[in-house]
PDB file of C-alpha atoms and ligand atoms in Angstrom:
ATOM      1  CA  MET Q 106       9.015   8.192  -0.340  1.00 43.00           C
ATOM      2  CA  PRO Q 107      10.410  11.452   1.195  1.00 47.00           C
ATOM      3  CA  PHE Q 108       8.517  14.667   0.620  1.00 52.00           C
ATOM      4  CA  PRO Q 109       9.885  16.675  -2.329  1.00 53.00           C
ATOM      5  CA  SER Q 110      12.241  19.421  -1.200  1.00 57.00           C
ATOM      6  CA  ALA Q 111      11.421  23.088  -1.775  1.00 59.00           C
ATOM      7  CA  ALA Q 112      13.958  23.132  -4.610  1.00 65.00           C
ATOM      8  CA  THR Q 113      12.204  20.211  -6.331  1.00 71.00           C
ATOM      9  CA  ALA Q 114       8.841  21.935  -5.896  1.00 71.00           C
ATOM     10  CA  ASP Q 115      10.145  25.146  -7.495  1.00 82.00           C
ATOM     11  CA  ASP Q 116      11.686  23.149 -10.287  1.00 93.00           C
ATOM     12  CA  ASP Q 117       8.374  21.335 -10.923  1.00 95.00           C
ATOM     13  CA  ALA Q 118       6.509  24.636 -10.989  1.00 96.00           C
ATOM     14  CA  SER Q 119       8.897  26.247 -13.461  1.00 96.00           C
ATOM     15  CA  ARG Q 120       8.850  23.210 -15.733  1.00 97.00           C
ATOM     16  CA  LEU Q 121       5.045  23.247 -15.661  1.00 98.00           C
ATOM     17  CA  ALA Q 122       4.885  27.021 -16.251  1.00 97.00           C
ATOM     18  CA  ASP Q 123       7.230  26.615 -19.202  1.00 97.00           C
ATOM     19  CA  TRP Q 124       5.085  23.816 -20.645  1.00 98.00           C
ATOM     20  CA  LEU Q 125       1.849  25.808 -20.124  1.00 98.00           C
ATOM     21  CA  SER Q 126       3.345  28.887 -21.776  1.00 97.00           C
ATOM     22  CA  ARG Q 127       3.988  26.939 -24.971  1.00 97.00           C
ATOM     23  CA  HIS Q 128       0.254  26.196 -25.530  1.00 97.00           C
ATOM     24  CA  ARG Q 129      -2.862  28.291 -26.039  1.00 96.00           C
ATOM     25  CA  ARG Q 130      -5.860  25.953 -25.653  1.00 97.00           C
ATOM     26  CA  ILE Q 131      -5.199  23.286 -23.080  1.00 98.00           C
ATOM     27  CA  PHE Q 132      -7.720  20.543 -22.326  1.00 98.00           C
ATOM     28  CA  VAL Q 133      -7.473  19.634 -18.631  1.00 98.00           C
ATOM     29  CA  LEU Q 134      -8.602  16.362 -17.082  1.00 98.00           C
ATOM     30  CA  THR Q 135      -8.785  16.229 -13.282  1.00 97.00           C
ATOM     31  CA  GLY Q 136      -9.386  13.441 -10.792  1.00 95.00           C
ATOM     32  CA  ALA Q 137      -9.525  12.541  -7.119  1.00 93.00           C
ATOM     33  CA  GLY Q 138      -6.008  13.888  -6.419  1.00 94.00           C
ATOM     34  CA  CYS Q 139      -7.368  17.404  -6.975  1.00 96.00           C
ATOM     35  CA  SER Q 140      -9.844  17.092  -4.106  1.00 95.00           C
ATOM     36  CA  THR Q 141      -7.947  15.139  -1.437  1.00 93.00           C
ATOM     37  CA  ALA Q 142      -6.614  18.412   0.033  1.00 94.00           C
ATOM     38  CA  SER Q 143     -10.261  19.474   0.424  1.00 95.00           C
ATOM     39  CA  GLY Q 144     -10.849  16.513   2.725  1.00 90.00           C
ATOM     40  CA  ILE Q 145     -12.430  14.209   0.151  1.00 89.00           C
ATOM     41  CA  PRO Q 146     -10.512  10.908   0.165  1.00 79.00           C
ATOM     42  CA  GLY Q 147      -9.680   9.032  -3.051  1.00 73.00           C
ATOM     43  CA  TYR Q 148     -10.205   5.378  -3.897  1.00 67.00           C
ATOM     44  CA  ARG Q 149      -6.672   4.507  -4.899  1.00 62.00           C
ATOM     45  CA  GLY Q 150      -3.148   4.510  -3.523  1.00 62.00           C
ATOM     46  CA  ASP Q 151       0.017   5.791  -5.220  1.00 63.00           C
ATOM     47  CA  ASP Q 152       0.342   2.487  -7.077  1.00 61.00           C
ATOM     48  CA  GLY Q 153      -3.072   3.031  -8.735  1.00 56.00           C
ATOM     49  CA  ARG Q 154      -4.619   0.077  -6.899  1.00 62.00           C
ATOM     50  CA  TRP Q 155      -7.796   0.183  -4.783  1.00 58.00           C
ATOM     51  CA  THR Q 156      -7.112   1.124  -1.170  1.00 60.00           C
ATOM     52  CA  ARG Q 157     -10.654   0.145  -0.197  1.00 63.00           C
ATOM     53  CA  PRO Q 158     -13.494  -2.020  -1.471  1.00 64.00           C
ATOM     54  CA  PRO Q 159     -14.621  -0.942  -4.951  1.00 64.00           C
ATOM     55  CA  PRO Q 160     -17.588   1.469  -4.927  1.00 74.00           C
ATOM     56  CA  VAL Q 161     -21.229   0.653  -5.586  1.00 84.00           C
ATOM     57  CA  THR Q 162     -22.070  -0.590  -9.083  1.00 90.00           C
ATOM     58  CA  TRP Q 163     -25.092   0.316 -11.169  1.00 92.00           C
ATOM     59  CA  GLN Q 164     -26.165  -3.325 -11.235  1.00 93.00           C
ATOM     60  CA  GLY Q 165     -26.043  -3.647  -7.434  1.00 94.00           C
ATOM     61  CA  PHE Q 166     -27.709  -0.304  -6.769  1.00 95.00           C
ATOM     62  CA  THR Q 167     -30.680  -0.943  -9.047  1.00 95.00           C
ATOM     63  CA  GLY Q 168     -30.969  -4.714  -8.615  1.00 96.00           C
ATOM     64  CA  ASP Q 169     -30.251  -5.498  -4.967  1.00 96.00           C
ATOM     65  CA  PRO Q 170     -32.317  -3.808  -2.203  1.00 96.00           C
ATOM     66  CA  ALA Q 171     -29.528  -4.455   0.336  1.00 95.00           C
ATOM     67  CA  VAL Q 172     -27.014  -2.503  -1.810  1.00 94.00           C
ATOM     68  CA  TYR Q 173     -29.555   0.316  -2.249  1.00 96.00           C
ATOM     69  CA  ARG Q 174     -30.137   0.479   1.516  1.00 96.00           C
ATOM     70  CA  ARG Q 175     -26.412   0.332   2.193  1.00 94.00           C
ATOM     71  CA  TYR Q 176     -25.694   3.186  -0.230  1.00 94.00           C
ATOM     72  CA  TRP Q 177     -28.228   5.515   1.405  1.00 96.00           C
ATOM     73  CA  ALA Q 178     -27.276   4.623   4.984  1.00 95.00           C
ATOM     74  CA  ARG Q 179     -23.659   5.511   4.231  1.00 93.00           C
ATOM     75  CA  SER Q 180     -24.577   8.608   2.207  1.00 94.00           C
ATOM     76  CA  HIS Q 181     -26.754   9.824   5.092  1.00 95.00           C
ATOM     77  CA  VAL Q 182     -23.635   9.846   7.266  1.00 94.00           C
ATOM     78  CA  GLY Q 183     -21.107  10.999   4.663  1.00 92.00           C
ATOM     79  CA  TRP Q 184     -23.083  13.828   3.034  1.00 94.00           C
ATOM     80  CA  PRO Q 185     -22.665  16.623   5.653  1.00 92.00           C
ATOM     81  CA  ARG Q 186     -18.869  16.435   5.488  1.00 90.00           C
ATOM     82  CA  PHE Q 187     -18.904  16.237   1.674  1.00 92.00           C
ATOM     83  CA  GLU Q 188     -21.218  19.251   1.493  1.00 94.00           C
ATOM     84  CA  ARG Q 189     -18.829  21.278   3.681  1.00 94.00           C
ATOM     85  CA  ALA Q 190     -15.794  20.643   1.449  1.00 95.00           C
ATOM     86  CA  ARG Q 191     -14.268  23.780  -0.038  1.00 97.00           C
ATOM     87  CA  PRO Q 192     -11.935  24.242  -3.041  1.00 98.00           C
ATOM     88  CA  ASN Q 193      -8.191  24.024  -2.347  1.00 98.00           C
ATOM     89  CA  GLN Q 194      -5.290  25.755  -4.072  1.00 97.00           C
ATOM     90  CA  ALA Q 195      -5.319  23.266  -6.966  1.00 98.00           C
ATOM     91  CA  HIS Q 196      -8.912  24.249  -7.848  1.00 98.00           C
ATOM     92  CA  HIS Q 197      -8.111  27.950  -7.406  1.00 98.00           C
ATOM     93  CA  ALA Q 198      -4.976  27.790  -9.566  1.00 98.00           C
ATOM     94  CA  LEU Q 199      -6.830  25.932 -12.342  1.00 98.00           C
ATOM     95  CA  ALA Q 200      -9.590  28.578 -12.229  1.00 98.00           C
ATOM     96  CA  LEU Q 201      -6.984  31.374 -12.570  1.00 97.00           C
ATOM     97  CA  LEU Q 202      -5.232  29.545 -15.397  1.00 97.00           C
ATOM     98  CA  GLY Q 203      -8.617  29.260 -17.120  1.00 97.00           C
ATOM     99  CA  ALA Q 204      -9.523  32.935 -16.700  1.00 96.00           C
ATOM    100  CA  ARG Q 205      -6.081  34.459 -17.398  1.00 93.00           C
ATOM    101  CA  GLY Q 206      -4.051  31.605 -18.819  1.00 92.00           C
ATOM    102  CA  PRO Q 207      -4.080  28.927 -21.504  1.00 95.00           C
ATOM    103  CA  LEU Q 208      -6.610  26.441 -20.049  1.00 96.00           C
ATOM    104  CA  SER Q 209      -9.687  26.188 -22.276  1.00 95.00           C
ATOM    105  CA  LEU Q 210     -11.740  23.515 -20.506  1.00 96.00           C
ATOM    106  CA  VAL Q 211     -11.673  21.409 -17.348  1.00 98.00           C
ATOM    107  CA  VAL Q 212     -13.123  17.916 -17.683  1.00 98.00           C
ATOM    108  CA  THR Q 213     -13.353  16.415 -14.216  1.00 97.00           C
ATOM    109  CA  GLN Q 214     -13.904  12.890 -13.015  1.00 94.00           C
ATOM    110  CA  ASN Q 215     -14.801  14.316  -9.593  1.00 95.00           C
ATOM    111  CA  VAL Q 216     -18.434  14.689  -8.554  1.00 94.00           C
ATOM    112  CA  ASP Q 217     -17.929  17.438  -5.960  1.00 96.00           C
ATOM    113  CA  GLY Q 218     -18.451  20.633  -8.009  1.00 97.00           C
ATOM    114  CA  LEU Q 219     -15.330  22.209  -6.452  1.00 98.00           C
ATOM    115  CA  HIS Q 220     -13.921  23.489  -9.774  1.00 98.00           C
ATOM    116  CA  GLN Q 221     -17.094  25.549 -10.288  1.00 98.00           C
ATOM    117  CA  ARG Q 222     -16.970  26.773  -6.685  1.00 97.00           C
ATOM    118  CA  ALA Q 223     -13.406  27.951  -7.276  1.00 98.00           C
ATOM    119  CA  GLY Q 224     -14.605  29.945 -10.289  1.00 98.00           C
ATOM    120  CA  SER Q 225     -13.772  27.705 -13.269  1.00 98.00           C
ATOM    121  CA  GLU Q 226     -16.361  28.544 -15.923  1.00 96.00           C
ATOM    122  CA  ALA Q 227     -15.827  25.888 -18.571  1.00 96.00           C
ATOM    123  CA  VAL Q 228     -16.232  22.570 -16.735  1.00 98.00           C
ATOM    124  CA  ILE Q 229     -17.631  19.212 -17.806  1.00 98.00           C
ATOM    125  CA  ASP Q 230     -18.575  16.955 -14.891  1.00 97.00           C
ATOM    126  CA  LEU Q 231     -17.798  13.720 -16.697  1.00 94.00           C
ATOM    127  CA  HIS Q 232     -19.155  11.492 -13.932  1.00 93.00           C
ATOM    128  CA  GLY Q 233     -21.986  13.764 -12.835  1.00 95.00           C
ATOM    129  CA  ARG Q 234     -22.609  15.619  -9.577  1.00 95.00           C
ATOM    130  CA  LEU Q 235     -23.348  14.305  -6.118  1.00 94.00           C
ATOM    131  CA  ASP Q 236     -25.336  17.405  -5.168  1.00 96.00           C
ATOM    132  CA  ALA Q 237     -28.324  16.266  -7.255  1.00 96.00           C
ATOM    133  CA  VAL Q 238     -30.554  13.196  -6.986  1.00 97.00           C
ATOM    134  CA  VAL Q 239     -32.623  11.726  -9.838  1.00 97.00           C
ATOM    135  CA  CYS Q 240     -35.688   9.484  -9.581  1.00 98.00           C
ATOM    136  CA  LEU Q 241     -35.225   6.392 -11.736  1.00 97.00           C
ATOM    137  CA  GLY Q 242     -39.040   6.078 -11.987  1.00 98.00           C
ATOM    138  CA  CYS Q 243     -40.279   9.507 -13.083  1.00 98.00           C
ATOM    139  CA  GLY Q 244     -36.990  11.278 -13.826  1.00 97.00           C
ATOM    140  CA  VAL Q 245     -37.521  14.183 -11.404  1.00 96.00           C
ATOM    141  CA  ARG Q 246     -34.269  15.785 -10.285  1.00 96.00           C
ATOM    142  CA  ARG Q 247     -33.895  17.191  -6.758  1.00 95.00           C
ATOM    143  CA  PRO Q 248     -31.075  18.848  -4.834  1.00 96.00           C
ATOM    144  CA  ARG Q 249     -29.312  16.301  -2.622  1.00 96.00           C
ATOM    145  CA  ALA Q 250     -29.330  18.803   0.261  1.00 94.00           C
ATOM    146  CA  SER Q 251     -33.143  18.755   0.391  1.00 93.00           C
ATOM    147  CA  LEU Q 252     -33.126  14.977   0.795  1.00 95.00           C
ATOM    148  CA  GLN Q 253     -31.128  14.994   4.033  1.00 94.00           C
ATOM    149  CA  GLU Q 254     -34.165  16.037   6.089  1.00 93.00           C
ATOM    150  CA  GLN Q 255     -36.274  13.268   4.513  1.00 94.00           C
ATOM    151  CA  LEU Q 256     -33.571  10.752   5.478  1.00 96.00           C
ATOM    152  CA  ASP Q 257     -33.699  11.990   9.088  1.00 95.00           C
ATOM    153  CA  LEU Q 258     -37.501  11.689   9.165  1.00 96.00           C
ATOM    154  CA  LEU Q 259     -37.406   8.150   7.747  1.00 97.00           C
ATOM    155  CA  ASN Q 260     -34.869   7.083  10.369  1.00 97.00           C
ATOM    156  CA  PRO Q 261     -35.786   8.621  13.727  1.00 95.00           C
ATOM    157  CA  GLY Q 262     -33.359   7.557  16.431  1.00 91.00           C
ATOM    158  CA  TRP Q 263     -31.084   5.758  13.956  1.00 93.00           C
ATOM    159  CA  SER Q 264     -27.454   5.802  15.023  1.00 88.00           C
ATOM    160  CA  PRO Q 265     -24.661   4.831  12.629  1.00 88.00           C
ATOM    161  CA  GLY Q 266     -22.136   4.417  15.454  1.00 83.00           C
ATOM    162  CA  PRO Q 267     -18.492   5.336  14.765  1.00 84.00           C
ATOM    163  CA  ALA Q 268     -18.051   6.409  11.117  1.00 84.00           C
ATOM    164  CA  ALA Q 269     -15.049   7.207   8.915  1.00 83.00           C
ATOM    165  CA  ALA Q 270     -15.082   9.450   5.839  1.00 80.00           C
ATOM    166  CA  ALA Q 271     -14.904   7.595   2.522  1.00 80.00           C
ATOM    167  CA  PRO Q 272     -14.692   8.838  -1.103  1.00 78.00           C
ATOM    168  CA  ASP Q 273     -17.574  10.626  -2.852  1.00 78.00           C
ATOM    169  CA  GLY Q 274     -19.687  11.511   0.180  1.00 83.00           C
ATOM    170  CA  ASP Q 275     -19.626   7.939   1.407  1.00 85.00           C
ATOM    171  CA  ALA Q 276     -18.789   6.834   4.976  1.00 86.00           C
ATOM    172  CA  ASP Q 277     -17.710   3.552   6.506  1.00 86.00           C
ATOM    173  CA  ILE Q 278     -20.252   2.520   9.136  1.00 87.00           C
ATOM    174  CA  ALA Q 279     -21.064  -0.684  11.046  1.00 86.00           C
ATOM    175  CA  GLU Q 280     -22.952  -3.383   9.148  1.00 87.00           C
ATOM    176  CA  GLU Q 281     -25.667  -3.603  11.830  1.00 88.00           C
ATOM    177  CA  ALA Q 282     -26.417   0.090  11.312  1.00 88.00           C
ATOM    178  CA  GLU Q 283     -26.895  -0.536   7.578  1.00 90.00           C
ATOM    179  CA  HIS Q 284     -29.391  -3.338   8.279  1.00 91.00           C
ATOM    180  CA  ALA Q 285     -31.509  -1.071  10.497  1.00 93.00           C
ATOM    181  CA  TYR Q 286     -31.705   1.682   7.866  1.00 96.00           C
ATOM    182  CA  VAL Q 287     -34.806   2.748   5.902  1.00 97.00           C
ATOM    183  CA  PRO Q 288     -33.735   4.103   2.476  1.00 97.00           C
ATOM    184  CA  PRO Q 289     -35.637   6.902   0.682  1.00 97.00           C
ATOM    185  CA  HIS Q 290     -37.901   6.585  -2.359  1.00 97.00           C
ATOM    186  CA  CYS Q 291     -39.391   9.172  -4.681  1.00 96.00           C
ATOM    187  CA  PRO Q 292     -42.252  11.002  -2.905  1.00 93.00           C
ATOM    188  CA  ASP Q 293     -44.091  11.293  -6.251  1.00 96.00           C
ATOM    189  CA  CYS Q 294     -43.837   7.795  -7.729  1.00 98.00           C
ATOM    190  CA  THR Q 295     -42.028   5.665  -5.055  1.00 97.00           C
ATOM    191  CA  GLY Q 296     -39.233   5.017  -7.592  1.00 98.00           C
ATOM    192  CA  LEU Q 297     -35.599   4.450  -6.636  1.00 98.00           C
ATOM    193  CA  LEU Q 298     -33.598   7.617  -5.966  1.00 98.00           C
ATOM    194  CA  LYS Q 299     -30.109   7.725  -7.390  1.00 97.00           C
ATOM    195  CA  PRO Q 300     -27.413  10.368  -6.962  1.00 95.00           C
ATOM    196  CA  ASP Q 301     -26.852  12.043 -10.359  1.00 95.00           C
ATOM    197  CA  VAL Q 302     -23.452  10.429 -10.771  1.00 94.00           C
ATOM    198  CA  VAL Q 303     -22.143   7.756 -13.131  1.00 91.00           C
ATOM    199  CA  PHE Q 304     -21.749   4.557 -11.135  1.00 89.00           C
ATOM    200  CA  PHE Q 305     -19.241   1.851 -11.964  1.00 85.00           C
ATOM    201  CA  GLY Q 306     -20.840  -0.343 -14.627  1.00 86.00           C
ATOM    202  CA  GLU Q 307     -22.690   2.631 -16.111  1.00 90.00           C
ATOM    203  CA  ASN Q 308     -21.713   4.703 -19.175  1.00 90.00           C
ATOM    204  CA  VAL Q 309     -20.979   8.413 -19.280  1.00 92.00           C
ATOM    205  CA  PRO Q 310     -24.005  10.042 -21.028  1.00 94.00           C
ATOM    206  CA  ARG Q 311     -23.260  10.293 -24.745  1.00 96.00           C
ATOM    207  CA  ALA Q 312     -23.863  14.038 -25.144  1.00 97.00           C
ATOM    208  CA  ARG Q 313     -21.476  14.781 -22.267  1.00 96.00           C
ATOM    209  CA  TYR Q 314     -18.813  12.537 -23.737  1.00 96.00           C
ATOM    210  CA  LEU Q 315     -19.158  14.143 -27.184  1.00 97.00           C
ATOM    211  CA  ALA Q 316     -18.913  17.665 -25.703  1.00 97.00           C
ATOM    212  CA  ALA Q 317     -15.591  16.677 -24.147  1.00 97.00           C
ATOM    213  CA  CYS Q 318     -14.425  15.151 -27.455  1.00 97.00           C
ATOM    214  CA  ASP Q 319     -15.312  18.397 -29.283  1.00 96.00           C
ATOM    215  CA  ALA Q 320     -13.212  20.367 -26.803  1.00 96.00           C
ATOM    216  CA  LEU Q 321     -10.302  18.006 -27.252  1.00 97.00           C
ATOM    217  CA  GLU Q 322     -10.566  18.510 -31.039  1.00 96.00           C
ATOM    218  CA  LEU Q 323      -9.986  22.245 -30.534  1.00 96.00           C
ATOM    219  CA  ALA Q 324      -7.203  21.843 -27.971  1.00 98.00           C
ATOM    220  CA  ASP Q 325      -3.476  22.095 -28.684  1.00 97.00           C
ATOM    221  CA  ALA Q 326      -2.337  20.183 -25.580  1.00 98.00           C
ATOM    222  CA  MET Q 327      -3.688  18.126 -22.692  1.00 98.00           C
ATOM    223  CA  LEU Q 328      -2.937  18.350 -18.972  1.00 98.00           C
ATOM    224  CA  VAL Q 329      -3.880  15.610 -16.501  1.00 98.00           C
ATOM    225  CA  ALA Q 330      -4.054  16.801 -12.876  1.00 98.00           C
ATOM    226  CA  GLY Q 331      -4.556  14.428  -9.955  1.00 96.00           C
ATOM    227  CA  SER Q 332      -5.714  11.306 -11.751  1.00 95.00           C
ATOM    228  CA  SER Q 333      -4.174   7.875 -12.168  1.00 93.00           C
ATOM    229  CA  LEU Q 334      -6.443   7.442 -15.239  1.00 94.00           C
ATOM    230  CA  MET Q 335      -7.181   3.892 -14.116  1.00 88.00           C
ATOM    231  CA  VAL Q 336     -10.808   4.362 -15.161  1.00 84.00           C
ATOM    232  CA  TYR Q 337     -11.182   4.026 -18.919  1.00 87.00           C
ATOM    233  CA  SER Q 338     -13.642   6.944 -19.257  1.00 84.00           C
ATOM    234  CA  GLY Q 339     -10.759   9.263 -18.305  1.00 90.00           C
ATOM    235  CA  PHE Q 340      -7.874   7.383 -19.877  1.00 95.00           C
ATOM    236  CA  ARG Q 341      -9.470   7.397 -23.334  1.00 96.00           C
ATOM    237  CA  PHE Q 342      -9.000  11.193 -23.563  1.00 97.00           C
ATOM    238  CA  ALA Q 343      -5.273  10.850 -22.929  1.00 97.00           C
ATOM    239  CA  ARG Q 344      -5.130   8.179 -25.611  1.00 97.00           C
ATOM    240  CA  MET Q 345      -7.074  10.333 -28.064  1.00 97.00           C
ATOM    241  CA  ALA Q 346      -4.768  13.277 -27.359  1.00 98.00           C
ATOM    242  CA  HIS Q 347      -1.765  11.058 -27.993  1.00 97.00           C
ATOM    243  CA  GLU Q 348      -3.231   9.719 -31.242  1.00 97.00           C
ATOM    244  CA  ARG Q 349      -3.778  13.314 -32.391  1.00 96.00           C
ATOM    245  CA  GLY Q 350      -0.161  14.145 -31.591  1.00 97.00           C
ATOM    246  CA  LEU Q 351      -1.014  16.588 -28.777  1.00 98.00           C
ATOM    247  CA  PRO Q 352       1.620  17.181 -26.103  1.00 98.00           C
ATOM    248  CA  LEU Q 353       0.541  15.602 -22.808  1.00 98.00           C
ATOM    249  CA  ALA Q 354       1.584  16.662 -19.299  1.00 98.00           C
ATOM    250  CA  VAL Q 355       0.689  14.534 -16.278  1.00 98.00           C
ATOM    251  CA  LEU Q 356       0.727  15.874 -12.700  1.00 97.00           C
ATOM    252  CA  ASN Q 357      -0.046  13.120 -10.258  1.00 96.00           C
ATOM    253  CA  ARG Q 358       1.462  11.585  -7.167  1.00 92.00           C
ATOM    254  CA  GLY Q 359       2.009   7.927  -8.053  1.00 91.00           C
ATOM    255  CA  VAL Q 360       1.796   5.921 -11.268  1.00 92.00           C
ATOM    256  CA  THR Q 361      -0.754   6.663 -13.977  1.00 95.00           C
ATOM    257  CA  ARG Q 362      -1.960   4.723 -16.966  1.00 95.00           C
ATOM    258  CA  ALA Q 363      -0.702   7.478 -19.308  1.00 96.00           C
ATOM    259  CA  ASP Q 364       2.893   7.696 -18.021  1.00 96.00           C
ATOM    260  CA  ALA Q 365       4.296   6.270 -21.254  1.00 95.00           C
ATOM    261  CA  LEU Q 366       2.410   8.894 -23.307  1.00 96.00           C
ATOM    262  CA  ALA Q 367       3.399  11.940 -21.260  1.00 97.00           C
ATOM    263  CA  GLY Q 368       6.060  14.400 -22.457  1.00 97.00           C
ATOM    264  CA  LEU Q 369       6.086  16.077 -19.029  1.00 98.00           C
ATOM    265  CA  ARG Q 370       5.568  14.005 -15.887  1.00 97.00           C
ATOM    266  CA  LEU Q 371       5.508  15.632 -12.416  1.00 97.00           C
ATOM    267  CA  GLU Q 372       4.877  13.948  -9.064  1.00 94.00           C
ATOM    268  CA  GLY Q 373       5.097  16.812  -6.564  1.00 92.00           C
ATOM    269  CA  ASP Q 374       2.298  18.353  -4.516  1.00 95.00           C
ATOM    270  CA  LEU Q 375      -0.461  19.217  -6.966  1.00 96.00           C
ATOM    271  CA  GLY Q 376      -1.781  22.355  -5.263  1.00 97.00           C
ATOM    272  CA  ASN Q 377       1.670  23.881  -4.703  1.00 96.00           C
ATOM    273  CA  THR Q 378       2.890  23.103  -8.196  1.00 97.00           C
ATOM    274  CA  LEU Q 379      -0.195  24.551  -9.893  1.00 97.00           C
ATOM    275  CA  ALA Q 380      -0.309  27.616  -7.643  1.00 97.00           C
ATOM    276  CA  ARG Q 381       3.388  28.410  -8.186  1.00 96.00           C
ATOM    277  CA  ALA Q 382       3.084  27.844 -11.931  1.00 97.00           C
ATOM    278  CA  ALA Q 383       0.092  30.203 -12.082  1.00 97.00           C
ATOM    279  CA  GLN Q 384       2.191  32.799 -10.241  1.00 96.00           C
ATOM    280  CA  LEU Q 385       5.105  32.374 -12.632  1.00 96.00           C
ATOM    281  CA  LEU Q 386       2.748  32.915 -15.568  1.00 95.00           C
ATOM    282  CA  GLY Q 387       1.303  36.057 -13.970  1.00 92.00           C
ATOM    283  CA  ALA Q 388      -2.171  34.508 -13.733  1.00 88.00           C
ATOM    284  CA  ALA Q 389      -2.352  34.564  -9.933  1.00 81.00           C
TER     285      ALA Q 389
HETATM  286 ZN1  LIG Y  18     -40.317   9.536  -9.117  1.00 57.66          ZN
END
């Protein structure tokens, strides 16, 4: 597919600005497409299909020591790059549209905290945050950053070999390197340590889900930015919005599960479109 021309980009931005200006309390749902420009790869291609092996499941992580070891070996390598990621113009534009425009709440499927870093104040991290780790034994929560040193100490001289960045602070490394890895456990109770994110096969915590539902109740429109909505926990909000008769706009490169429900559907560059629309609305 050719890149959209400048004229198309301007047209997208003015259509979006027009749509935004017609609403006062917009519920926003964001996904991986919001963070790719920050150097965090997504899991899916433009057709909504997996471009890589599906991520770790809750069942594997808690039930299979090899999966647990594999997760931490890869996280050890992927974390520094993930931690360095900074918000891009999509995050900044959404923050401006929240502070000076019609966006009332951002519900994100991303686990990177970049909306908050960009200054968005009302954010629900639907799938949790990668910058915290929880002990499944005693429940103690620790910053992920403080664990990196423990991982180094547990694995002196360990070398992952050539590594490639993968989604959500993960990295592709050689299988032999995974086998040689010593994963961390809770220093207090020796329990399993899990990043504070919702794994595949696990439910979004009920209170978090209900808080997002409450916000949708108060909204007069819904905007999807950078998500194919292939995961049900995100798609259900688009369906609820549709059932309530709320106008739905979808900004995403490639197909989404809500295309048939969307009154406005834009495929151009997310960051440019949002930034230009914010400008047109005088929020930038
Ligand atoms: Zn513990």
